mmCIF file of C-alpha atoms in Angstrom:
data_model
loop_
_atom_site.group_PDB
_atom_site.id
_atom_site.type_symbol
_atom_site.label_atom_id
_atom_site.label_comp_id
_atom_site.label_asym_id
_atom_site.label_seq_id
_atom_site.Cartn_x
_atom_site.Cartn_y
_atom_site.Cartn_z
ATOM 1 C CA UNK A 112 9.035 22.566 0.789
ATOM 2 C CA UNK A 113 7.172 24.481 3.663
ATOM 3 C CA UNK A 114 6.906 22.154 7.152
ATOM 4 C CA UNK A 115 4.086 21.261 8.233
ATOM 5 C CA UNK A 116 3.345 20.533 12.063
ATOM 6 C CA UNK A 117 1.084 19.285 14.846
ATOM 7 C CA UNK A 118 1.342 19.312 18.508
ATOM 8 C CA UNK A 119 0.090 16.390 20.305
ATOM 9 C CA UNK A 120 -1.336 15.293 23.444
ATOM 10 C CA UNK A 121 1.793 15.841 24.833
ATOM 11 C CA UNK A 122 2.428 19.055 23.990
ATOM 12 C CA UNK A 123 5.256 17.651 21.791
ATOM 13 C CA UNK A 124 5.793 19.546 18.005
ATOM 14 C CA UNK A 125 5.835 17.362 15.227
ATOM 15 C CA UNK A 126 6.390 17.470 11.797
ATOM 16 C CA UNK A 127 3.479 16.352 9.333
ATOM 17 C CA UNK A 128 4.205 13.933 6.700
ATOM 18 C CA UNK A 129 0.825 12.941 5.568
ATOM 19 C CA UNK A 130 -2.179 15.240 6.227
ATOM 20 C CA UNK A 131 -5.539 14.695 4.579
ATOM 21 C CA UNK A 132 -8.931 17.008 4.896
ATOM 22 C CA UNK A 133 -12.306 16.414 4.112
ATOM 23 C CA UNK A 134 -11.481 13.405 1.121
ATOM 24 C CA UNK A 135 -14.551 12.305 -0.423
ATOM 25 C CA UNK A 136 -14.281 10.441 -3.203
ATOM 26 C CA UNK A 137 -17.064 9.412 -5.770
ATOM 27 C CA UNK A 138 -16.874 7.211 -8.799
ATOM 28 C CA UNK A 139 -19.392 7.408 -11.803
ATOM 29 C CA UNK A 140 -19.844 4.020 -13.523
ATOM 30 C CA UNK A 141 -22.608 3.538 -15.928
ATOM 31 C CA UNK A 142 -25.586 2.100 -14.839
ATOM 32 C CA UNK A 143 -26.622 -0.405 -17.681
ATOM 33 C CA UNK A 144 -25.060 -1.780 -20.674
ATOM 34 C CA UNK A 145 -26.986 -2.278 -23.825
ATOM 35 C CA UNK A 146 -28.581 -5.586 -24.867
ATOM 36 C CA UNK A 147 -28.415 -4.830 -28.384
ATOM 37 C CA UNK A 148 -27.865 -2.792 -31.240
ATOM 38 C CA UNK A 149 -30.864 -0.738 -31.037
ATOM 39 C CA UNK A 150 -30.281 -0.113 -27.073
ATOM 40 C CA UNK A 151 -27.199 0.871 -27.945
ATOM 41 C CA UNK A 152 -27.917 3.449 -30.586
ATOM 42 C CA UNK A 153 -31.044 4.910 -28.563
ATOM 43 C CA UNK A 154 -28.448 5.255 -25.727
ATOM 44 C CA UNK A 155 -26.587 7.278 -28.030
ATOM 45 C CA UNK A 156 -29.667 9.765 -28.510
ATOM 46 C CA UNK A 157 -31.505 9.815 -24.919
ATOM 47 C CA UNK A 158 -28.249 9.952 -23.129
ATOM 48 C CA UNK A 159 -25.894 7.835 -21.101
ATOM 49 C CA UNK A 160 -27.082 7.193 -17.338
ATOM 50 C CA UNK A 161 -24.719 7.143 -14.127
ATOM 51 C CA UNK A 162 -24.815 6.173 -11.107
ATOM 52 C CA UNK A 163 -22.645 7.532 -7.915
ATOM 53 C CA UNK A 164 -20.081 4.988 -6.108
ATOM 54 C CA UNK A 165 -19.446 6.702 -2.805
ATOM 55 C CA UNK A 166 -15.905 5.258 -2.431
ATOM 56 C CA UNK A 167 -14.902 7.321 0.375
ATOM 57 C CA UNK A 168 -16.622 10.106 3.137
ATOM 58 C CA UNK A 169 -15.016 12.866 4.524
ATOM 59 C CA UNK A 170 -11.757 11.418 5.695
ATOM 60 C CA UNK A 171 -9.594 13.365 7.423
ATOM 61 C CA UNK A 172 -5.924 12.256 9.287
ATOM 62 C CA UNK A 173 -2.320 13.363 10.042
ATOM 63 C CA UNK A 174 0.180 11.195 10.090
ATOM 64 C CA UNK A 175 3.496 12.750 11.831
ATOM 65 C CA UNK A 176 7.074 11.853 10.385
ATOM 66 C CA UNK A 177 8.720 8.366 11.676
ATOM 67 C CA UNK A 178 5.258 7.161 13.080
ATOM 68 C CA UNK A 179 4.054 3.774 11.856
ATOM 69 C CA UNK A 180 0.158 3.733 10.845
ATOM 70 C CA UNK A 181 -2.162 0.834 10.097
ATOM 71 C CA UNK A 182 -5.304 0.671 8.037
ATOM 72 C CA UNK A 183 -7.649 -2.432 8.352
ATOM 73 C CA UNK A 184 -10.981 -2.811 6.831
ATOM 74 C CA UNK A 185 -13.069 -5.424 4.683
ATOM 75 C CA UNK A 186 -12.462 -6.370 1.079
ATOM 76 C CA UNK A 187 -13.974 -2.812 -0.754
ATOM 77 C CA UNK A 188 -13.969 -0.761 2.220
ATOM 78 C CA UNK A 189 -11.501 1.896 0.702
ATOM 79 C CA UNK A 190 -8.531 0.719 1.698
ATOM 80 C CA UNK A 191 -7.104 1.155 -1.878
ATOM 81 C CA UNK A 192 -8.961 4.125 -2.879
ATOM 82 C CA UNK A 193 -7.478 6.008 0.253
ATOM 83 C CA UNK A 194 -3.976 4.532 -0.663
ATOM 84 C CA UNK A 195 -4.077 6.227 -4.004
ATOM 85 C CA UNK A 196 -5.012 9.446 -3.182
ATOM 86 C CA UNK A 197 -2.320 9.835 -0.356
ATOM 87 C CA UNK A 198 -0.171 8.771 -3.553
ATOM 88 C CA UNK A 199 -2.041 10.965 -5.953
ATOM 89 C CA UNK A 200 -2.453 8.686 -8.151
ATOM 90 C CA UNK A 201 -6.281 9.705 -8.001
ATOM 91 C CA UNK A 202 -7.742 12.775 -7.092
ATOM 92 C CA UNK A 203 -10.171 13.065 -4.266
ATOM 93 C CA UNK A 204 -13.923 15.133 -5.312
ATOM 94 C CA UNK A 205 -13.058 18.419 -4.522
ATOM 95 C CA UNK A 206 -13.011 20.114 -1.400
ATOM 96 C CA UNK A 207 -10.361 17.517 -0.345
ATOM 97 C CA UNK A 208 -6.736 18.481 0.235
ATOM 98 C CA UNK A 209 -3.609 15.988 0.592
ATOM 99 C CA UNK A 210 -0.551 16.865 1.589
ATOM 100 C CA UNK A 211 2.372 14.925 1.747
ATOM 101 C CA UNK A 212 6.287 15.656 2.920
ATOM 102 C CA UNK A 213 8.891 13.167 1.734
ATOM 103 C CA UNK A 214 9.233 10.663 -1.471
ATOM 104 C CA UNK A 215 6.287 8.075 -1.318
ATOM 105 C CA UNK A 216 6.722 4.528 -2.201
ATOM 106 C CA UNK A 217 4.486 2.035 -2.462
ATOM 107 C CA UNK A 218 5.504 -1.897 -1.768
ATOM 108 C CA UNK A 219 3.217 -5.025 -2.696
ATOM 109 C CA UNK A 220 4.434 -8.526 -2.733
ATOM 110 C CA UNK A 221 1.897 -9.160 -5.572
ATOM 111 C CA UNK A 222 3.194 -6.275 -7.752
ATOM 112 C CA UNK A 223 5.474 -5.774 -10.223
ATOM 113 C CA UNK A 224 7.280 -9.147 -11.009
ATOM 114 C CA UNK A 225 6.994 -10.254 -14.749
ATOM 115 C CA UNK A 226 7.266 -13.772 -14.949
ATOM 116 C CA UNK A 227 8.548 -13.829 -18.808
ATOM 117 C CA UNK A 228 12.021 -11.947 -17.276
ATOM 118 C CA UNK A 229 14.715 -13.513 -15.329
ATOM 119 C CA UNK A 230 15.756 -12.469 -11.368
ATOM 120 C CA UNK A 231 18.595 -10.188 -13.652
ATOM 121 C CA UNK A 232 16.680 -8.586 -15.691
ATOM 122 C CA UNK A 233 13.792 -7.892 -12.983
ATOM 123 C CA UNK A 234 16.079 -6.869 -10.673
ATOM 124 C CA UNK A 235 17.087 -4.007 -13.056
ATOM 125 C CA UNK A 236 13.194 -3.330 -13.702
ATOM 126 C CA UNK A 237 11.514 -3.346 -10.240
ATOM 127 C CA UNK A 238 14.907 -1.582 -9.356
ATOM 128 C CA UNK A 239 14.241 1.114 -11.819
ATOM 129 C CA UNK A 240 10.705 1.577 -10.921
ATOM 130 C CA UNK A 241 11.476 2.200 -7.226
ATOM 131 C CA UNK A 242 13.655 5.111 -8.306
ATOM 132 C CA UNK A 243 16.766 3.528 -8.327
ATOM 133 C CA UNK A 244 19.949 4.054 -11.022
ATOM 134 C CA UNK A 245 20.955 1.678 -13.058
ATOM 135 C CA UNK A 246 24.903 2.362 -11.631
ATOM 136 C CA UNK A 247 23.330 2.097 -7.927
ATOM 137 C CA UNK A 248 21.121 -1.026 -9.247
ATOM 138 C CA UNK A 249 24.616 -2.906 -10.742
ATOM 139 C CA UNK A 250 26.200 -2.282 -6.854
ATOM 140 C CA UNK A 251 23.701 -3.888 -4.578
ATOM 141 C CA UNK A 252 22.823 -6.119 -7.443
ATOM 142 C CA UNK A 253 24.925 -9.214 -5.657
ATOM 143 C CA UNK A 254 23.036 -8.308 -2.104
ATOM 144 C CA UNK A 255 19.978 -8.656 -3.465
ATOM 145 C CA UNK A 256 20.734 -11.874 -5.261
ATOM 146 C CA UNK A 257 22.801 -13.611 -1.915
ATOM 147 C CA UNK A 258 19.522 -12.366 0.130
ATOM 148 C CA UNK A 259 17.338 -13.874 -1.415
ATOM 149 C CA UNK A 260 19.499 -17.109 -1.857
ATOM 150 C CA UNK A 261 18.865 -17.368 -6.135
ATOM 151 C CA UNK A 262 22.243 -17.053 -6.983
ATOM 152 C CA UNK A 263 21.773 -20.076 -8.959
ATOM 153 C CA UNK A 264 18.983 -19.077 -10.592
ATOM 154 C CA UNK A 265 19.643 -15.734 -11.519
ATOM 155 C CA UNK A 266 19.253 -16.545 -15.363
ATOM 156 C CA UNK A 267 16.481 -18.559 -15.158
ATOM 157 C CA UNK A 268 12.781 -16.938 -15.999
ATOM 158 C CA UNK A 269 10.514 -16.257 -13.173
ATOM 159 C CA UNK A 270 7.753 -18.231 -14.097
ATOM 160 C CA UNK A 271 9.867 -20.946 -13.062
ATOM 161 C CA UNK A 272 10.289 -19.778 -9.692
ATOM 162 C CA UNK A 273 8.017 -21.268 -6.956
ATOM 163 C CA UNK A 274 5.350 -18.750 -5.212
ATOM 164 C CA UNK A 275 8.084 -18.375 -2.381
ATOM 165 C CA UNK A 276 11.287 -17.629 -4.255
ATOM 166 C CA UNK A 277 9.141 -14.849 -6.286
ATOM 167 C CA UNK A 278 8.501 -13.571 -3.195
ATOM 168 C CA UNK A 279 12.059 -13.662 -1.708
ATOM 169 C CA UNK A 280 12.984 -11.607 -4.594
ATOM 170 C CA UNK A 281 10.363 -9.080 -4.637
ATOM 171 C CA UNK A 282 10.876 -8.421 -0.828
ATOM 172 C CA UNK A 283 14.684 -8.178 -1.157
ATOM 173 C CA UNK A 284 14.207 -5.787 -4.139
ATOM 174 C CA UNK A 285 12.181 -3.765 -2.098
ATOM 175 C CA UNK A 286 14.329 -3.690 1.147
ATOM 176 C CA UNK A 287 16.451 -1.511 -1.304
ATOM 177 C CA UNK A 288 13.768 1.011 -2.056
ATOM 178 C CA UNK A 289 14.871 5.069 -1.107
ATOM 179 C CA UNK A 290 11.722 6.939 0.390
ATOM 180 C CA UNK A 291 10.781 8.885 3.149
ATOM 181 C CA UNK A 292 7.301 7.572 3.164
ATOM 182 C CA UNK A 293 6.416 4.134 2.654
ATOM 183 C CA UNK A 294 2.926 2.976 1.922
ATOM 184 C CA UNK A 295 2.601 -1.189 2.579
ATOM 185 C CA UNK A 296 0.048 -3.052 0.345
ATOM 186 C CA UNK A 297 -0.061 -6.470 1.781
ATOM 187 C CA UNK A 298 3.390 -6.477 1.782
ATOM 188 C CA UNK A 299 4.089 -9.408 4.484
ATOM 189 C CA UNK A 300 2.756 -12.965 4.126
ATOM 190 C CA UNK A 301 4.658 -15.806 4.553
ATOM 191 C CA UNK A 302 8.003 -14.591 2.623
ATOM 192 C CA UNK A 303 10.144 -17.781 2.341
ATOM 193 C CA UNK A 304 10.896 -20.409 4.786
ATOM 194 C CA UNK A 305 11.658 -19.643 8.756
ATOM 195 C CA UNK A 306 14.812 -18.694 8.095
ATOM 196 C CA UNK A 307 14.377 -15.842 5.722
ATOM 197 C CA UNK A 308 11.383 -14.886 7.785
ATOM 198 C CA UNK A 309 13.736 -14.122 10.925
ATOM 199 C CA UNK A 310 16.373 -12.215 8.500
ATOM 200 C CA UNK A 311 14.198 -10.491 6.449
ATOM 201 C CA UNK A 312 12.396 -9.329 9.706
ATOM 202 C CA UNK A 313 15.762 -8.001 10.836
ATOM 203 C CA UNK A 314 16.197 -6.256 7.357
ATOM 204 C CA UNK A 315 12.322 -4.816 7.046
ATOM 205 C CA UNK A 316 13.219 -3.177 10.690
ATOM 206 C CA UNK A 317 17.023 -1.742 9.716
ATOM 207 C CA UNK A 318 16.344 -0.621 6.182
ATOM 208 C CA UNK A 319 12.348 0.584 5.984
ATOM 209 C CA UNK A 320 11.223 1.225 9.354
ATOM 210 C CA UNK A 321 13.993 3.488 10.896
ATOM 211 C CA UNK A 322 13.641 6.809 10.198
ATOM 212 C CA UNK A 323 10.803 6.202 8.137
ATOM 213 C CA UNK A 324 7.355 6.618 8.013
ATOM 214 C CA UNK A 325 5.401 4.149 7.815
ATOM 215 C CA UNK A 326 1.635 2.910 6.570
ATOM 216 C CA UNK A 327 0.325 -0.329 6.927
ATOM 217 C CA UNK A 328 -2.752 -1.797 5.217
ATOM 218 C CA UNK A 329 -3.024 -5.454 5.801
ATOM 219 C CA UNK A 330 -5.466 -8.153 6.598
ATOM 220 C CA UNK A 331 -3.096 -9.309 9.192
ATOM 221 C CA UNK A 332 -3.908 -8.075 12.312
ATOM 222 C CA UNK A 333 -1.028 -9.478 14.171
ATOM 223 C CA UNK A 334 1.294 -7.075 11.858
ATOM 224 C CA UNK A 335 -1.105 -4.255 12.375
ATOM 225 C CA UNK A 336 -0.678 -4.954 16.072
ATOM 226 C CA UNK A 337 3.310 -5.934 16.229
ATOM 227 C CA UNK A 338 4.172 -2.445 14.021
ATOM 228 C CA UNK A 339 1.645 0.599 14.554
ATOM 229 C CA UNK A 340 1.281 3.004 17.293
ATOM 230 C CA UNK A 341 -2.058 4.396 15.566
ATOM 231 C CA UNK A 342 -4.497 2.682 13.248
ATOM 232 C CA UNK A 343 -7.793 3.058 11.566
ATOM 233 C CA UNK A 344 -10.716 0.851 10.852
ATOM 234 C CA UNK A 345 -12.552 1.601 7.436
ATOM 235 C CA UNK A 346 -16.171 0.389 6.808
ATOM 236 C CA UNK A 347 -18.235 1.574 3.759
ATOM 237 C CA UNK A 348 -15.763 4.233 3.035
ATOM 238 C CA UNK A 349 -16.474 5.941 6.430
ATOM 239 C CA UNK A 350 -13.547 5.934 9.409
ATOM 240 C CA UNK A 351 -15.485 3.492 11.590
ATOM 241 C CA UNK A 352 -12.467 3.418 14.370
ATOM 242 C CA UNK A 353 -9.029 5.946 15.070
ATOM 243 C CA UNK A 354 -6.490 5.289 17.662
ATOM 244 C CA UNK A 355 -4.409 3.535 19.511
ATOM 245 C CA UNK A 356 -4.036 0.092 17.643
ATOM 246 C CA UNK A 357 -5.034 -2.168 19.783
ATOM 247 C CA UNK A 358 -8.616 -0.674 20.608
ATOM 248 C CA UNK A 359 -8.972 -0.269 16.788
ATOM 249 C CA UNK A 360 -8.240 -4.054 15.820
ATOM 250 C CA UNK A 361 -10.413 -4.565 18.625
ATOM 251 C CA UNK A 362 -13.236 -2.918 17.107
ATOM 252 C CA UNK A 363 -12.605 -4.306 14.108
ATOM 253 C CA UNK A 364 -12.560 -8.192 15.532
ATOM 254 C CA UNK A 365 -15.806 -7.252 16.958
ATOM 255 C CA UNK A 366 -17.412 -5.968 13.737
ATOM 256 C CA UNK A 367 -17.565 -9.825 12.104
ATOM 257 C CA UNK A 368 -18.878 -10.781 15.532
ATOM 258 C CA UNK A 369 -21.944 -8.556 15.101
ATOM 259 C CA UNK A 370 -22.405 -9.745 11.547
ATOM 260 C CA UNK A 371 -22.659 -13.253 12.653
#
């Protein structure tokens, strides 16, 4: 894969691992349902009508290799939308380019448990859908288990579990994830009691931020502030705010000033 690199203010060389230019993105949802049958069949004959959702406006960003990013913005700001076309999971209109070098993983405390399964078998499913093996699954399956302190309850369905063991599994799952970039979707909030906060603080720093790079979008600002060097502020789908993360979270407090 060809390397891909910035200089900064510096004068220092980096290498690019995230690099977007000019992403627009625009959805087309129809504008009105039908009432009835006959609505429905005229529809059919005049043509359907669509309306333009401008999700996002020419964004562009790098993001060099080990640097930890944030991304803060209101409920529908873009936030998502801009997540899943760094993981091209969506395209962006076109004109837009993303690269990207490394393995991308994205990490949500509210994804990807099913509460019908047991800690065993999602261990083996989450474990499998962040790339793992089955072989490399079955040798950290006892770490994951004494981490998250459900060794008793490793055979006992999810939907059992209370909101904080579910999360003490999910975020010990993920601790194991193999990436060189990793996107975070809300991933902190209040895992487990005080104790597993303070280890799995130590473990989120050893095993995902070393090394790594690093994106951040969260409604917290005090882990926007505590992690990134850099951040943005979204609004509308426009960059409203990009720098250094304490002038953007600034910004950002201010912004629900000026609205009340």
């Amino acid at each position: 894969m060809e390397e891909h690199k910035v200089i900064d203010i510096n004068h220092t060389i980096k290498q690019i691992a995230v690099q977007l230019n000019s992403i627009n993105k625009t959805f087309k949802i129809k504008e009105n349902r039908p009432n009835s049958i006959r609505e429905m069949v005229w529809g059919l004959f005049s043509g359907k009508k669509f309306k333009n959702i401008k999700a996002l406006h020419d964004i562009n960003l790098t993001i060099t290799k080990g640097e930890t990013f944030g991304i803060v913005g209101r409920n529908g700001s873009g936030k998502s939308t801009l997540l899943n076309i760094i993981m091209e999971s969506i395209k962006p209109d076109k004109g837009g380019s993303v690269i990207t070098d490394g393995k991308l993983i994205r990490l949500a405390l509210g994804m990807g448990v099913d509460a019908n399964l047991t800690a065993r078998d999602n261990i083996y499913v989450n474990g499998s859908v962040l790339g793992l093996t089955f072989k490399k699954i079955g040798m950290i399956f006892s770490d994951i288990l004494i981490f998250a302190g459900l060794e008793e309850f490793v055979d006992t369905p999810v939907k059992f579990y209370s909101k904080g063991m579910k999360q003490r599994l999910l975020f010990s799952i993920a601790m194991h994830a193999e990436a060189d970039i990793f996107l975070l979707d809300e991933f902190f909030g209040g895992t487990g009691d005080q104790d597993f906060k303070v280890k799995s603080d130590i473990a989120f720093k050893e095993k995902i931020l070393e090394g790594k790079t690093i994106i951040i979008v969260s409604h917290n600002l005090n882990i926007i502030t505590r992690y990134c060097s850099k951040a943005i502020m979204l609004d509308k789908g426009k960059v409203e705010a990009f720098g250094d993360t304490s002038s953007v979270v600034k910004t950002y407090q201010n912004s629900f000033k000026k609205n009340r």
